[in-house]
Short mmCIF file of C-alpha atoms in Angstrom, two decimals:
data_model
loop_
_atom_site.label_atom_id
_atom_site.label_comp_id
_atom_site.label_asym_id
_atom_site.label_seq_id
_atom_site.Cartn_x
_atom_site.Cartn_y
_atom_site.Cartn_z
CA UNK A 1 141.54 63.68 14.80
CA UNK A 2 140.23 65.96 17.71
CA UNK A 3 142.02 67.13 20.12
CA UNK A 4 141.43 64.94 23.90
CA UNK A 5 140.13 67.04 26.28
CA UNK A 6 141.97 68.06 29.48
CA UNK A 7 141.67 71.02 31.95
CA UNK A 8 143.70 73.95 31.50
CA UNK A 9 144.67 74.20 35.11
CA UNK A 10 144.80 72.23 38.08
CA UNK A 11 146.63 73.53 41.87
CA UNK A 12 147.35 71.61 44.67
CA UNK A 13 149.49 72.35 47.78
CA UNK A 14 152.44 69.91 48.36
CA UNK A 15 152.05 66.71 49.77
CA UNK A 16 148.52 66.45 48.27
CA UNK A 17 147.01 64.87 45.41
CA UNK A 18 145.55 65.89 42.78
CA UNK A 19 144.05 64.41 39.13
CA UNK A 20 144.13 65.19 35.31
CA UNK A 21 141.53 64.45 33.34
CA UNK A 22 141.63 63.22 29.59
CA UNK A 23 138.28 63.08 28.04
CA UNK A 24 137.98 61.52 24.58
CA UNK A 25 136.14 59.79 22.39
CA UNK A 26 135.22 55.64 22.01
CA UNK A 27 137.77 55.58 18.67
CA UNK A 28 140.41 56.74 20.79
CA UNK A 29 140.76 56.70 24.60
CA UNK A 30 137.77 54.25 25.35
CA UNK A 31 138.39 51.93 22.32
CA UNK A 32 142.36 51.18 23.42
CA UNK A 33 144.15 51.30 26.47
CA UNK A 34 147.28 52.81 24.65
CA UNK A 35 146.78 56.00 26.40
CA UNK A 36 150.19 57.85 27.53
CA UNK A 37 151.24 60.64 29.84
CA UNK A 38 154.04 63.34 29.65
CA UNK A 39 155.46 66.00 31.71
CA UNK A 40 156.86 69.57 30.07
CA UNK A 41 158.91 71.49 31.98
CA UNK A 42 158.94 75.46 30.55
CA UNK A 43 161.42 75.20 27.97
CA UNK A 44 161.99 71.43 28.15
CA UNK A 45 161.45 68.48 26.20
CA UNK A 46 157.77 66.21 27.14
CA UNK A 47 159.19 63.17 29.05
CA UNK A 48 156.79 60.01 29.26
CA UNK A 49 155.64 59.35 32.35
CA UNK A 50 152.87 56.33 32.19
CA UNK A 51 151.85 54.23 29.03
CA UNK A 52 149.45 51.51 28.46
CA UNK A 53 147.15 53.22 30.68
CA UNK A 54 148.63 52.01 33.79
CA UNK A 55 152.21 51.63 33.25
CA UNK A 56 155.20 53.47 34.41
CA UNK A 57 158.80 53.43 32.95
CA UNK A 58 161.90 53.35 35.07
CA UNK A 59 162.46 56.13 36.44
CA UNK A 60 159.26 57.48 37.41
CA UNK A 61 158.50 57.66 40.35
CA UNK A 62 155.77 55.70 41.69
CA UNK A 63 153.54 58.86 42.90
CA UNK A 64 152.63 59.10 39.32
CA UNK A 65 149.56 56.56 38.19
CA UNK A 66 147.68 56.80 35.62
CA UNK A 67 144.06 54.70 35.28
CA UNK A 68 140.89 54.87 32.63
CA UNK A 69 137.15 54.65 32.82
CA UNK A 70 134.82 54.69 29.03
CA UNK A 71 135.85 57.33 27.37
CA UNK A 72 137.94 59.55 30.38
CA UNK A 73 141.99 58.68 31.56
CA UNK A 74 143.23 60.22 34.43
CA UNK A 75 146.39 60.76 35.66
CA UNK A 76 146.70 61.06 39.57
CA UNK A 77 150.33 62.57 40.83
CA UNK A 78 150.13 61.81 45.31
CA UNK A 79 152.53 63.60 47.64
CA UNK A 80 153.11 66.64 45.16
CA UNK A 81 156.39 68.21 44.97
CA UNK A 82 157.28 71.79 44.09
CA UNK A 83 159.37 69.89 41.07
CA UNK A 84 155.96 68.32 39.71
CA UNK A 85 154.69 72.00 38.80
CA UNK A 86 154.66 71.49 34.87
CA UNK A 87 152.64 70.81 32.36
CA UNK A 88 151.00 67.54 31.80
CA UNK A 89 149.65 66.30 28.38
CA UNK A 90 147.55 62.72 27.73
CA UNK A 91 148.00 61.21 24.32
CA UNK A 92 145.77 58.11 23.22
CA UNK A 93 146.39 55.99 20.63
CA UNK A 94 143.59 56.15 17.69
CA UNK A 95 143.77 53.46 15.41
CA UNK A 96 145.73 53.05 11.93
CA UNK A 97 148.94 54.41 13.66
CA UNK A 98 147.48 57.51 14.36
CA UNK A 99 147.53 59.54 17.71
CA UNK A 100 145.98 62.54 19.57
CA UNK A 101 146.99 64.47 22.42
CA UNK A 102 145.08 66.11 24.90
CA UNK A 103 145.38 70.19 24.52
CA UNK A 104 147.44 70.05 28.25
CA UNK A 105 146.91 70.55 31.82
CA UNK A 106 149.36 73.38 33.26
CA UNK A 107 149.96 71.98 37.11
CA UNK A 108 150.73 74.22 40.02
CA UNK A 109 151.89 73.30 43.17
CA UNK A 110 150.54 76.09 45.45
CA UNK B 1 172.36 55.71 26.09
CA UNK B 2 168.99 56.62 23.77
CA UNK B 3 170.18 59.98 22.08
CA UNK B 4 168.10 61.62 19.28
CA UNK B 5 169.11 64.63 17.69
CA UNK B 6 167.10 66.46 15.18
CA UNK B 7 168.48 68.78 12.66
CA UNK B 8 167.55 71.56 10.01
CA UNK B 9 164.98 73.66 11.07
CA UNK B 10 165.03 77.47 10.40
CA UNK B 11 163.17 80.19 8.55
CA UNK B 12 161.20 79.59 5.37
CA UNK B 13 158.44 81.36 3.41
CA UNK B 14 155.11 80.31 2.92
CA UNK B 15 155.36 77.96 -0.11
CA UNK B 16 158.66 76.86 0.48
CA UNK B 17 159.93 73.48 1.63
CA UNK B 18 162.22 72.15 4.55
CA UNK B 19 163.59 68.79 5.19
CA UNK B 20 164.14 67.59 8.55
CA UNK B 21 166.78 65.16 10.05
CA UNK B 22 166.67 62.89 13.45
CA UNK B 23 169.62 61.45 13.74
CA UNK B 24 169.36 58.13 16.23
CA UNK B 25 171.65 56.65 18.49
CA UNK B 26 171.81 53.80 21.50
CA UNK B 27 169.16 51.89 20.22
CA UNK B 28 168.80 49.70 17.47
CA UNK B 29 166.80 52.04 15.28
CA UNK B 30 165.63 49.59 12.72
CA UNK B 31 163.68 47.86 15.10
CA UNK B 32 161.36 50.61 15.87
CA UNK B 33 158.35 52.88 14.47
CA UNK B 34 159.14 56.57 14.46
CA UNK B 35 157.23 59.56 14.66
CA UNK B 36 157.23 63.16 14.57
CA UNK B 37 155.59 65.89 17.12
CA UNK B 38 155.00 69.56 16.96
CA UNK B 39 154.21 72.21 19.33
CA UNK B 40 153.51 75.64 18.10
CA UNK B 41 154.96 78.62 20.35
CA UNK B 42 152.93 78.81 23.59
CA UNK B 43 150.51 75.81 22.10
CA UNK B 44 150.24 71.79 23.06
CA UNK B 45 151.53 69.12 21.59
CA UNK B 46 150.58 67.90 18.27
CA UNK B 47 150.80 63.73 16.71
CA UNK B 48 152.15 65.08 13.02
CA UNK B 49 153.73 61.83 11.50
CA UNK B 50 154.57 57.99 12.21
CA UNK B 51 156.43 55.00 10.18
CA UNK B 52 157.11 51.69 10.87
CA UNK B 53 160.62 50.28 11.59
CA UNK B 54 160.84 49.20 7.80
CA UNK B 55 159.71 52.47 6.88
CA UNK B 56 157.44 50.57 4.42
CA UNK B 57 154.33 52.28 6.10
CA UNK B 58 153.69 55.67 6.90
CA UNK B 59 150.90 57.75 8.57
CA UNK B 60 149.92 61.07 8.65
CA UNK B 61 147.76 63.75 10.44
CA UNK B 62 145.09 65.58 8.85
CA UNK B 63 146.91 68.49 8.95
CA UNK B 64 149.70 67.56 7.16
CA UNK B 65 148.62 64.71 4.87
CA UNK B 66 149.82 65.18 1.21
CA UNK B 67 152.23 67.93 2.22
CA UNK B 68 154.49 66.16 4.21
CA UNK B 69 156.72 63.11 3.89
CA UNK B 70 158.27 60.78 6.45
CA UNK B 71 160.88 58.95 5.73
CA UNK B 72 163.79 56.91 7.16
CA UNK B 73 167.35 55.62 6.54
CA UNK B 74 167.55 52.24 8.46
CA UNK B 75 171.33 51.72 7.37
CA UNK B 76 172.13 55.59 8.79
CA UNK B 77 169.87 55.56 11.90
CA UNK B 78 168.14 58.54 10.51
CA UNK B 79 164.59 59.37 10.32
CA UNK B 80 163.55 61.77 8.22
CA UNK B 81 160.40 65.26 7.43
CA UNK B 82 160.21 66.40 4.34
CA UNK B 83 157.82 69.35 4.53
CA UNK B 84 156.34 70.82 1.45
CA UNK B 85 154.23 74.00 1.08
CA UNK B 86 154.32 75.42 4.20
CA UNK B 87 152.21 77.59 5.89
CA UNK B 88 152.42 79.90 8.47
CA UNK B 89 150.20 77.08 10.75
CA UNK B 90 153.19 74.98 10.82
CA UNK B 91 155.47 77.24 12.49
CA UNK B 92 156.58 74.99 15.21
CA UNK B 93 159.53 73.20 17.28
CA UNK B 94 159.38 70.20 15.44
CA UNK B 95 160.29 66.76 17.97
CA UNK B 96 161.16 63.18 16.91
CA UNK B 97 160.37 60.17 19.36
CA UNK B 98 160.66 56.67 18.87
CA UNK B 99 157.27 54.38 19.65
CA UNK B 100 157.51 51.66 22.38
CA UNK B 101 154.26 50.15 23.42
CA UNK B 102 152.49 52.41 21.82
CA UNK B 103 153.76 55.87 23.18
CA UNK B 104 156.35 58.24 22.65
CA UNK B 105 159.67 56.83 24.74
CA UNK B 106 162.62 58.89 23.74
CA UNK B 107 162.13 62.67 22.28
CA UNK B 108 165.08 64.91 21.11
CA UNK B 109 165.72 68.30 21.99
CA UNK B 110 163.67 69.41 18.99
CA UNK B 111 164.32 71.95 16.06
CA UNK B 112 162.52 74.87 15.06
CA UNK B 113 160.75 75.89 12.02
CA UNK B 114 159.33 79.37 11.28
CA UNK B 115 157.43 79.78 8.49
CA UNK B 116 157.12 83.58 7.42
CA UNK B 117 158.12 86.11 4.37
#
């Protein structure tokens, strides 16, 4: 049960894009595609922004995709707001009802 | 509207025990798995705990296995942490979530445990 591995910072100005990466391992990220997204505001509770790899809930808006290769998920925010400036943490699914989050990405929207 | 609040949290000494409450609401509870999350002050999230909608199976971390306890009460929409010689590692807000598809949908507001004499 290691921790996924994600940058500790990204930066982008707004209105441009930027991606999170979630390196893992083939019992976890690469061997399902249950891997999940959230956002933390300081002092606020994670909300979910993509599961199943891919998918979005309602709500979220659509500059927020997430997408996997092997072992690495990544999760691309487009046309970045001041409001996206949080941090963002992956979690993948890793068998016997288990999970494992990445150690988080802290976003800043320069 | 999904509403989960979670309940007793507060100071305990290494050693000692603490049971948590998540009291569910807005969705019918039996009908899915549960889990539990911690993040330490300043630190990332961390998977602690999981159970089925029966509550007939449970799952642990590493971290926790053999110390801690999750539980639920289907007919009270409550899910439950019983947390048993604690350590000053565990010193945490403490966050219940339901599972949908495989991820964490709903989380509460969270309750915080500090473990120190």
């Amino acid at each position: 049960q290691s921790a996924l591995t994600q940058p500790r910072s990204v930066s982008g100005a707004p209105g441009q894009s930027v991606t999170i990466s979630c390196t893992g391992t083939t019992s976890d990220v690469g061997g399902y595609n249950y891997v999940s997204w959230y956002q933390q505001h300081p002092g606020k509770v994670p909300k979910l922004m993509t599961y199943e790899v891919t998918k979005r809930p309602s709500g979220v808006p659509d500059r927020f995709s997430g997408s996997k290769s092997g072992i690495t998920a990544s999760l691309t925010i487009s046309g970045l707001l001041a409001e996206d400036e949080a941090d963002y943490y992956c979690c993948s699914y890793a068998g016997t009802y288990t999970w494992v989050f990445g150690g988080g990405t802290k976003l800043t929207v320069l | 509207e999904v509403q989960l609040l979670e309940s007793g949290g507060g100071l305990v000494q290494p050693g000692g025990s603490l049971r948590l409450s998540c009291a569910a609401s807005g969705f019918t509870f039996s009908g899915y798995a549960m889990s539990w999350v911690r993040q330490a002050p300043g630190k990332g999230l961390e998977w602690v705990s999981a159970t089925v909608g029966s509550g007939g199976k449970t799952y642990y971390a590493d971290s926790v296995k053999g110390r801690f306890t999750i539980s639920r009460d289907n007919s009270k929409n409550t899910l439950y942490l019983q947390m048993n010689s604690l350590r000053a590692e565990d010193t945490a807000v403490y966050y219940c979530a339901n599972l949908n598809y495989y991820a964490l949908e709903y989380w509460g507001q969270g309750t915080l445990v500090t473990v120190s004499s």
